[in-house]
XYZ file of C-alpha atoms in Angstrom:
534
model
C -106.784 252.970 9.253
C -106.988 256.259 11.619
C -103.814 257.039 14.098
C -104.457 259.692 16.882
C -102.119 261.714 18.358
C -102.638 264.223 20.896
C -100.159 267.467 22.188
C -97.946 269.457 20.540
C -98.563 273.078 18.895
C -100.259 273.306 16.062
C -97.940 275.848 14.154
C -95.139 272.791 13.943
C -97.888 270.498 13.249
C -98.971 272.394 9.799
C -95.355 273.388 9.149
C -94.449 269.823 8.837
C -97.150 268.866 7.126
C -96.769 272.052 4.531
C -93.034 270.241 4.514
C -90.809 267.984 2.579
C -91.302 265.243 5.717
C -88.622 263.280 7.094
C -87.647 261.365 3.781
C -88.309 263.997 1.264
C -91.937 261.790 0.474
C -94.406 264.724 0.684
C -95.128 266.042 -2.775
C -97.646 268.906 -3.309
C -98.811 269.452 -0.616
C -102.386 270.866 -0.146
C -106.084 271.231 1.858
C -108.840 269.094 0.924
C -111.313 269.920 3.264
C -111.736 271.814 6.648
C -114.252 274.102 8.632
C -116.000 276.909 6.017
C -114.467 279.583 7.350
C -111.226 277.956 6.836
C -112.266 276.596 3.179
C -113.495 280.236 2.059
C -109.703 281.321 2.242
C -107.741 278.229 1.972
C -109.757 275.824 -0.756
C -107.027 273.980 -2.326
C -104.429 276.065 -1.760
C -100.606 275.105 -2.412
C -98.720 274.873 1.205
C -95.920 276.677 1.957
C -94.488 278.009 4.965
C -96.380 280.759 5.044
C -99.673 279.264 4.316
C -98.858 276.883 6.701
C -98.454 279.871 9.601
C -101.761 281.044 8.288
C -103.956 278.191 8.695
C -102.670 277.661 12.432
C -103.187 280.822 13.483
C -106.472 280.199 12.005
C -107.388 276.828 14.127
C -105.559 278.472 17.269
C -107.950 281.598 17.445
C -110.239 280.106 19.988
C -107.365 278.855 22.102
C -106.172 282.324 22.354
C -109.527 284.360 22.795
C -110.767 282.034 25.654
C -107.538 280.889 26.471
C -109.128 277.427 27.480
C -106.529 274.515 28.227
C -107.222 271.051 27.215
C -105.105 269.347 29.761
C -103.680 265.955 29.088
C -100.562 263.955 29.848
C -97.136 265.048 27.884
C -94.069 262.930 26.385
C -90.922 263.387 25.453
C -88.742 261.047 23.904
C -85.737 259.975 26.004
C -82.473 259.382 24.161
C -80.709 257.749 27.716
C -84.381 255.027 27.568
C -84.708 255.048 23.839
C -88.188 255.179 25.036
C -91.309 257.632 25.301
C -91.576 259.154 28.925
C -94.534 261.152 30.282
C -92.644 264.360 31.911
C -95.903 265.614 33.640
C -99.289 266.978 31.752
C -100.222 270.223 30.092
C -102.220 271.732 27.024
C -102.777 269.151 24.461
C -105.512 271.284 22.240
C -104.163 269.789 19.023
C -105.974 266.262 18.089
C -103.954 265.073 15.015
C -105.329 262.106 13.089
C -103.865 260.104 9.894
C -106.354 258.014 7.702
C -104.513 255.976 4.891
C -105.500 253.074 2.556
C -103.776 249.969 2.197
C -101.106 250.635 -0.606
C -102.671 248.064 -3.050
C -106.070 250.186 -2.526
C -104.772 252.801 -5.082
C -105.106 256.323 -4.667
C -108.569 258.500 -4.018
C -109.316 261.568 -5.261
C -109.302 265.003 -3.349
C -113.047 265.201 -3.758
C -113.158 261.834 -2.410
C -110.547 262.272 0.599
C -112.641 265.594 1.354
C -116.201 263.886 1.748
C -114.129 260.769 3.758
C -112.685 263.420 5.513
C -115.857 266.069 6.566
C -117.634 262.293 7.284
C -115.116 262.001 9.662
C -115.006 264.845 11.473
C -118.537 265.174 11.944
C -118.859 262.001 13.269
C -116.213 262.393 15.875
C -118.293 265.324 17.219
C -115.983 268.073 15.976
C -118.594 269.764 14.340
C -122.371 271.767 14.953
C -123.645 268.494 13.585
C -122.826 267.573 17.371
C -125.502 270.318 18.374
C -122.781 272.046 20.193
C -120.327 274.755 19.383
C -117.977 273.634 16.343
C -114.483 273.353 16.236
C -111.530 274.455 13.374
C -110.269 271.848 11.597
C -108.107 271.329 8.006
C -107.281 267.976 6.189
C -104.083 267.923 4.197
C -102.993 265.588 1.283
C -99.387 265.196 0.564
C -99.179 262.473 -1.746
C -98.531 258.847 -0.685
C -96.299 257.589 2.248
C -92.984 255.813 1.922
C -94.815 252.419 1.842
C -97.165 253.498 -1.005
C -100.086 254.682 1.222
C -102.560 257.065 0.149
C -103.098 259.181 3.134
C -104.847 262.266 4.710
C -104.096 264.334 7.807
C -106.373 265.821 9.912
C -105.668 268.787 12.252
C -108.197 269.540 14.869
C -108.532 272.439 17.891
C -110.088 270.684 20.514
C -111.415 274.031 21.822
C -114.462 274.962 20.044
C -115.870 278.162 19.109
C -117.795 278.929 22.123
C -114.547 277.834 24.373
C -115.553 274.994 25.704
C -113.387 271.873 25.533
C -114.934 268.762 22.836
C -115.049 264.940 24.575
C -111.997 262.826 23.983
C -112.854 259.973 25.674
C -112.041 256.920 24.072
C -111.094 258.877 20.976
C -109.225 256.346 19.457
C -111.573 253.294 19.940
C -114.054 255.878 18.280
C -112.295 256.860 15.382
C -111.572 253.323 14.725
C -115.179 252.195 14.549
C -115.839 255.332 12.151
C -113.263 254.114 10.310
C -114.915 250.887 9.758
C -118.262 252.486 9.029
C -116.470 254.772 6.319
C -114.837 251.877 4.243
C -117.759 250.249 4.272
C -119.708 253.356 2.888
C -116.851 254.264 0.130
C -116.291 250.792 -1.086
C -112.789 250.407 0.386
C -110.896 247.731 1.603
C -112.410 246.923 4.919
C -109.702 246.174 7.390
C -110.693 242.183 8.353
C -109.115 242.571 11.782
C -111.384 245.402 13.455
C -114.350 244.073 10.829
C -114.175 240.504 13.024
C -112.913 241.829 16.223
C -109.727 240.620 15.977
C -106.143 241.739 15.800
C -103.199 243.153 17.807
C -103.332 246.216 20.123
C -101.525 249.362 18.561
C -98.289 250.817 18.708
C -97.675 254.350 19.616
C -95.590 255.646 16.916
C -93.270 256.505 19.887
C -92.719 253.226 20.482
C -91.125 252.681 17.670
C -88.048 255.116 18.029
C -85.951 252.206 19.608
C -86.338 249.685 16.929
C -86.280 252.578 13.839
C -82.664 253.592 15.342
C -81.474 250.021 14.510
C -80.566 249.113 18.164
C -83.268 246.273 18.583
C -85.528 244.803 15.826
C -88.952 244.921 17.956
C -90.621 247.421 20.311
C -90.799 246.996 24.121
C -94.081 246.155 24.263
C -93.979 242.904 21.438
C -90.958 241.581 23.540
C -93.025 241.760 26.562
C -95.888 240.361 24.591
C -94.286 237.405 23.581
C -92.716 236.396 26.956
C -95.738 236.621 28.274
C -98.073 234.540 25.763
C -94.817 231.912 26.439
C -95.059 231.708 29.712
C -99.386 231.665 29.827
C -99.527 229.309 27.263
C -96.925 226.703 29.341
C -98.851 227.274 32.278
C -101.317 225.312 34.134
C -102.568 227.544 36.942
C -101.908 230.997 37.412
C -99.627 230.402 40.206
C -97.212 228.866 37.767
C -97.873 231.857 35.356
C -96.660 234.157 37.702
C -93.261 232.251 38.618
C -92.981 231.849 34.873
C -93.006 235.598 34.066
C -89.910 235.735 36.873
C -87.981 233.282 34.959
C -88.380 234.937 31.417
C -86.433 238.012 32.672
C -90.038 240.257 33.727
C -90.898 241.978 36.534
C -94.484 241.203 37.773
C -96.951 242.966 39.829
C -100.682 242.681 40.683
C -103.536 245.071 40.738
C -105.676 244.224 43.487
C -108.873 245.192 44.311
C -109.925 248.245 46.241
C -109.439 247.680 49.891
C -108.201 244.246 49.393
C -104.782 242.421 49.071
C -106.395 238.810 48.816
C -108.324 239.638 45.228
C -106.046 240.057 42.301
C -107.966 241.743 39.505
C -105.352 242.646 36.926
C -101.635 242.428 36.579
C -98.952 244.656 35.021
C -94.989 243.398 33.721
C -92.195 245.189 32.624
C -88.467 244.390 31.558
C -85.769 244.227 33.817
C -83.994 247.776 32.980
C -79.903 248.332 33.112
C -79.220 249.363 36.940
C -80.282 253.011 37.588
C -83.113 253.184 35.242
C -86.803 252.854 36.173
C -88.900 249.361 34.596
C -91.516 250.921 31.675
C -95.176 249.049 32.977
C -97.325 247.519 30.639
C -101.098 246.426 31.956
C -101.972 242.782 30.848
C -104.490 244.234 28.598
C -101.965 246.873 26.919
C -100.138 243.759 25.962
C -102.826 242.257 23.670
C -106.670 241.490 24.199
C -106.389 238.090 25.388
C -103.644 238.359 27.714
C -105.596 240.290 30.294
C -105.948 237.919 33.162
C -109.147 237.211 32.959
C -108.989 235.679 29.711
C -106.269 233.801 30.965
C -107.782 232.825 34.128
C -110.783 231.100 31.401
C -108.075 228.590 30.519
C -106.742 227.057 33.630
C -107.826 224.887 36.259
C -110.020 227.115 39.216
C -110.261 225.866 42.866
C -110.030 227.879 45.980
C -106.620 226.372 46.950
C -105.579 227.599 43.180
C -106.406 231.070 43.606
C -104.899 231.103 47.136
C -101.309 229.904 45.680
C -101.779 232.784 42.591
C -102.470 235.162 44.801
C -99.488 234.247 47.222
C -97.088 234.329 43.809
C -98.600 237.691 43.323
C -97.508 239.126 46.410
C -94.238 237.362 46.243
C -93.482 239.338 43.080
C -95.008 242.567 43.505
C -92.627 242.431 46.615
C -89.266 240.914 44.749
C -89.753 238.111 47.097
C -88.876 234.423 45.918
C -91.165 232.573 44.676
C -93.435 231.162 47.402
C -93.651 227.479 45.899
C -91.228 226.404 42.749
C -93.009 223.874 40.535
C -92.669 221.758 37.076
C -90.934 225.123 35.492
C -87.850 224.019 37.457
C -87.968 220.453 36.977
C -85.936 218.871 33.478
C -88.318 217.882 31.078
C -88.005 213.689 29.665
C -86.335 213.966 26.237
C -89.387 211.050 25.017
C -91.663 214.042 25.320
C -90.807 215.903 21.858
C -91.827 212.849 20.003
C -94.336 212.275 21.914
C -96.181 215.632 21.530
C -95.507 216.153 17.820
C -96.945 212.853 16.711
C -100.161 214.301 19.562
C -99.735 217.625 17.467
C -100.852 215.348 13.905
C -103.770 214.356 15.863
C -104.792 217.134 16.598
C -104.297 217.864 12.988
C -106.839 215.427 11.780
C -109.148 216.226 14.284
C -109.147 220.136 13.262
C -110.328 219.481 10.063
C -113.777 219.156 11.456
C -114.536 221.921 13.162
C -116.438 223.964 11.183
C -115.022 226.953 9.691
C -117.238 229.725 11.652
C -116.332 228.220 15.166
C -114.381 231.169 15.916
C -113.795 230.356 19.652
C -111.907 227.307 18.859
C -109.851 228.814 15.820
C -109.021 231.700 17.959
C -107.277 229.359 20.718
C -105.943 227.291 18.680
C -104.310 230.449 17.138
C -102.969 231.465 20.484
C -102.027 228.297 21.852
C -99.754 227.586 18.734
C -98.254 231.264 18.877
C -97.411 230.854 22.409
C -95.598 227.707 21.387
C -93.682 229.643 18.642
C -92.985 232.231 21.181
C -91.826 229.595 23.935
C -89.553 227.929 20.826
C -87.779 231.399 19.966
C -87.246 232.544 23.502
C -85.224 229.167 23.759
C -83.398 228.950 20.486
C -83.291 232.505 19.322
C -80.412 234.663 20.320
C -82.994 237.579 18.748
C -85.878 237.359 17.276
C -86.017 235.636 14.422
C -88.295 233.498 12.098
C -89.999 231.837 14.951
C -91.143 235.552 17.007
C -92.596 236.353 13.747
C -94.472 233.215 13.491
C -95.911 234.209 17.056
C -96.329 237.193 15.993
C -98.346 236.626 13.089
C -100.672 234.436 14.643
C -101.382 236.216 17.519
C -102.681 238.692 15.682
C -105.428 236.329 15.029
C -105.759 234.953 18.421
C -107.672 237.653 19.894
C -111.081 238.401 19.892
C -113.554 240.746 21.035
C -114.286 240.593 25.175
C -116.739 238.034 25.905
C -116.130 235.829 23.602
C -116.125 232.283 24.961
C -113.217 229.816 25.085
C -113.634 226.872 23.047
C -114.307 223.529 25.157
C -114.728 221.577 21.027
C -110.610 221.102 20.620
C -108.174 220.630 23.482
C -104.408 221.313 22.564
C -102.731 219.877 25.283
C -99.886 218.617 23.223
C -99.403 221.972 22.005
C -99.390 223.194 25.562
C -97.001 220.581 26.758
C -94.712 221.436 24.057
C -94.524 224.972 25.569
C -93.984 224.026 28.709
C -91.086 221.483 27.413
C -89.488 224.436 25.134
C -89.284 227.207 28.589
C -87.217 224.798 30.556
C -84.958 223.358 28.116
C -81.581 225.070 27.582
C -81.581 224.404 23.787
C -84.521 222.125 22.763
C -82.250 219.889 23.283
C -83.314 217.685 20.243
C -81.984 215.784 17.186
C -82.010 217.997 13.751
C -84.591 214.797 12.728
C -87.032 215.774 15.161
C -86.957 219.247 15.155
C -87.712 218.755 11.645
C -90.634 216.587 12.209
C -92.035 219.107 15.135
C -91.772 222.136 12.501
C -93.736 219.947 9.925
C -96.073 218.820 12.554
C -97.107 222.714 13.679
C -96.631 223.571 9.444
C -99.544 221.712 9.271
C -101.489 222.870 12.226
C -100.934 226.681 10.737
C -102.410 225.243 7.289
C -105.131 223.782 8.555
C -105.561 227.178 10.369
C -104.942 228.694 6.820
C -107.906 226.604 4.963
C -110.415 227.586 7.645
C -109.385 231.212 7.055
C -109.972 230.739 2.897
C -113.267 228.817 3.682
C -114.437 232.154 5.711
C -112.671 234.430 3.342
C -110.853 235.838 5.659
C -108.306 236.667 3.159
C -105.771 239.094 4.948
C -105.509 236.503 7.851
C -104.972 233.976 5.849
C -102.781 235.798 4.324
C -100.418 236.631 7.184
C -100.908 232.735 7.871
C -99.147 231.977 4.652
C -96.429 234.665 5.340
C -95.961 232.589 8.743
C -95.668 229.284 6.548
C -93.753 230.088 3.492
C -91.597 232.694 4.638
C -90.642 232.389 8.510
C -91.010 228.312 9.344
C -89.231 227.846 6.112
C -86.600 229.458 7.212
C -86.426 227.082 10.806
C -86.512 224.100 8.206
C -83.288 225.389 6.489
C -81.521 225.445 9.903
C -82.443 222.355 10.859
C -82.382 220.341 7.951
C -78.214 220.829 7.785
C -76.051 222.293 10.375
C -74.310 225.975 10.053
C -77.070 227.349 7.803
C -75.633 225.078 5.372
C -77.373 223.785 2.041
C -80.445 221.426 2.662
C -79.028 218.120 1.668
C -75.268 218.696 2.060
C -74.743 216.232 4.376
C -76.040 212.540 4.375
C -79.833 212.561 6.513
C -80.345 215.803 5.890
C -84.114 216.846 5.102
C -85.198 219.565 2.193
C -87.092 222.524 3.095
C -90.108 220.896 1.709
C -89.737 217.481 3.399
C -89.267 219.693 7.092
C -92.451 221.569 6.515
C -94.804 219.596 4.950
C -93.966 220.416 1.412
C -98.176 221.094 0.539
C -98.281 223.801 3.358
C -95.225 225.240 1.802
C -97.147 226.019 -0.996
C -100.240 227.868 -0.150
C -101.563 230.635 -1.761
C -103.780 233.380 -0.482
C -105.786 235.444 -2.338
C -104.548 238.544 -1.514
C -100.738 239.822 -2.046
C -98.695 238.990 0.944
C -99.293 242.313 3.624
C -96.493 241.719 5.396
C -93.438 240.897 3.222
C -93.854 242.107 -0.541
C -92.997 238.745 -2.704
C -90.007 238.810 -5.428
C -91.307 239.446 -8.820
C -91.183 236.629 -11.496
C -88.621 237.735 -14.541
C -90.084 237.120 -18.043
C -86.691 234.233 -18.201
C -87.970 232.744 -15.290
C -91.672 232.513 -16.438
C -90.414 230.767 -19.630
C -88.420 228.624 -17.972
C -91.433 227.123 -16.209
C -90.335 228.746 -12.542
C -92.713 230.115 -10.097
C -91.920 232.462 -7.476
């Protein structure tokens, strides 16, 4: 799995590499591969400091005898934001690139890493293979991460030997479908999300500052996220999209087309920020691959008098205007509902289970319809996220698919949708611990029927995040509603188990692949003789 960084000087860059690292987790340090002139003094050579100095001095030359610029934005992280900012643009020569194996994977070889790593290269373009000029590169090994990954870094000057400047357009897209190509080549774990076209947009390591300082749990962008797949999946027109983006707290704006203000092409939200600070933008498609608005736009209702209201609610709140014409978002939803979707949500059930496996369209929707309920469920009952964000986390990961693909017309879910749209206006849920429970059981069993398709396709590492959605997070909702105050399941008279909330079978799955996103506890040799399985 490649991450691509651009900017920054390329002296700091090998320093830390040649370093300890943050935690103290780099151990012997040393080159694999890089360009021959490089490799005829540095061939696995020890880093140190020095070494270190040596190398970029090496990979700077050509920045310094043409003194070409690569010019690109810059960022700097912002302790008052707790965010990345851009502060302007400037030289960005150094391209810096990670590739790392799953931990379970193992560990490669240098000769190994160095073939994965000249494969690399050259197919980026970096070197005369290109039939231009080449340009200086190393790869450094430093032993495994933190999380047990097997990992090697790649330094490039993006000024090649001639001067001129090499392409990096759509680097990272690239270096992600080389990736691809290379595990297939080297017999390594291909990663099942890019393989099918599915899978969550990236986060900038950046990004992450915020929720690695321990202030917040999740990044910007996955709060925004989730609002948003709440409010699209509750909605039935766009119009009603918009105004629901206003109510969850997010700022809205639309991108119209050039010379217009009647076509809305695009769309862009951000959080409310803390009075004096600027809102941090995220395009619809930054947010995740099917929540650009023409994907949603494929699953509501069209008519000219529909896409005159959106575009009216468009201008409304790219103006801070109120909303041009409140609808069912404002109005109290009938209690009778919650029963009545989650016995509509076992239908569905039964009829899921015959759709064939390979109908990706309507597994796909089905994916993001249920996350969006998730998300719609948290925003209501969570005070942070909890259990039910990761749920809708977890499965939209599998909701989104490769532009152009088709929505599924085989499987409404407009129980799942109504439930949505239920969950965003009431305060609380508003519901009996009883049928709560039933509604988590009822969308248990949606995610395992989900899970079965993805063991019929062998789609293991979905399936397995599926399971970690199951077992782990909605088992956790059961506890809370099966007995008040987090109390014991079954303390008080009424009160449900964990396996009678979620289905008890769906409980239970098993994957065949270790869980990826939460390691499991490990089964004492007591506990194996007593019979118990963890």
């Amino acid at each position: 799995m490649p991450n691509v960084t651009r900017g920054g000087r390329m002296p700091g860059l090998l320093v830390y590499l040649a370093g300890d690292g943050r935690h103290n987790e780099h151990r012997e340090q040393h080159v694999v591969a890089g360009d021959p002139a490089l490799m005829a003094w540095h061939a696995d050579e020890q880093l140190d400091r020095a070494s270190a100095l040596a190398i970029a001095k090496h990979l700077d030359a050509p920045s310094r005898v043409f003194g070409t610029e690569v010019n690109a934005p810059l960022y700097e992280w912002s302790e008052q934001r707790q965010q990345r900012v851009k502060v302007g643009y400037g030289d960005a020569h150094v391209w810096h690139c990670s590739l790392s194996l799953r931990a379970e994977e193992g560990v490669l070889p240098d000769t190994t890493w160095s073939q994965i790593a000249e494969d690399f290269v050259r197919q980026m373009g970096f070197t005369d293979a290109s039939g231009k000029a080449p340009c200086r590169w190393v790869a450094i090994r430093h032993g495994v991460s933190q999380a047990g990954n097997d990992h090697v870094h790649i330094a490039v000057n993006l000024v090649r030997e001639d001067g001129t400047k090499a392409p990096t357009w759509n680097d990272f897209r690239r270096a992600q479908e080389i990736s691809g190509r290379l595990e297939k080549a080297y017999g390594l774990q291909v990663l099942e999300s890019r393989d099918l076209g599915l899978g969550s947009r990236g986060v900038r390591p950046a990004e992450l500052g915020r929720a690695a300082s321990g202030s917040v749990r999740d990044t910007q962008r996955t709060t925004v996220a989730r609002r948003v797949r709440a409010s699209a999946t509750a909605s039935r027109d766009e119009a009603e999209f918009v105004r629901r983006l206003r109510r969850e707290g997010l700022l809205a704006r639309p991108r119209y087309a050039a010379g217009r203000d009647d076509v809305v092409l695009g769309y862009s939200v951000a959080l409310r920020p803390p009075a004096g600070e600027s809102p941090v933008w995220f395009g619809g498609g930054t947010l995740a691959k099917d929540l650009t608005l023409p994907r949603l736009r494929s699953t509501w209702s069209d008519s000219p008098q529909a896409a005159t209201d959106a575009v009216a609610e468009w201008t409304a709140a790219g103006r801070g205007q109120r909303p041009v014409r409140p609808g069912v978002e404002v109005d109290a939803p009938d209690p009778q509902l919650w029963e009545q979707y989650a016995e509509q949500i076992g239908e569905l059930n039964e009829r899921l289970r015959g759709v064939a496996p390979d109908d990706t369209a309507t597994w796909t929707q089905v994916a993001r319809e249920t996350s969006g309920a998730f998300a719609a469920w948290s925003l209501r009952t969570e005070p942070e996220p909890g259990p039910l964000a990761d749920a809708s986390d977890a499965l939209a990961r599998y909701a989104q698919v490769r532009a152009g693909a088709a929505a599924s017309k085989q499987v409404t879910t407009p129980a799942i949708l109504g439930l949505s749209r239920v969950l965003l206006v009431a305060a609380d849920g508003g519901q009996s611990r009883t049928s709560q429970a039933y509604m988590v059981r009822q969308l248990a069993n949606t995610l395992h029927v989900l899970f079965q398709m993805q063991q019929a396709m062998r789609h293991a590492q979905a399936a397995a995040a599926t399971e970690w959605a199951v077992r782990q997070r909605l088992a956790v909702v059961a506890t809370r509603v099966a007995s008040p105050a987090g109390g014991r399941p079954g303390a008080v008279p009424g009160a449900l188990s964990v396996e009678q909330a979620t289905g008890g079978a769906a409980v239970r799955l098993r994957s065949p692949l270790p869980n990826p996103l939460q390691p499991r506890p490990r089964t004492t040799a007591a506990q194996r003789d007593e019979g118990i399985e963890r």
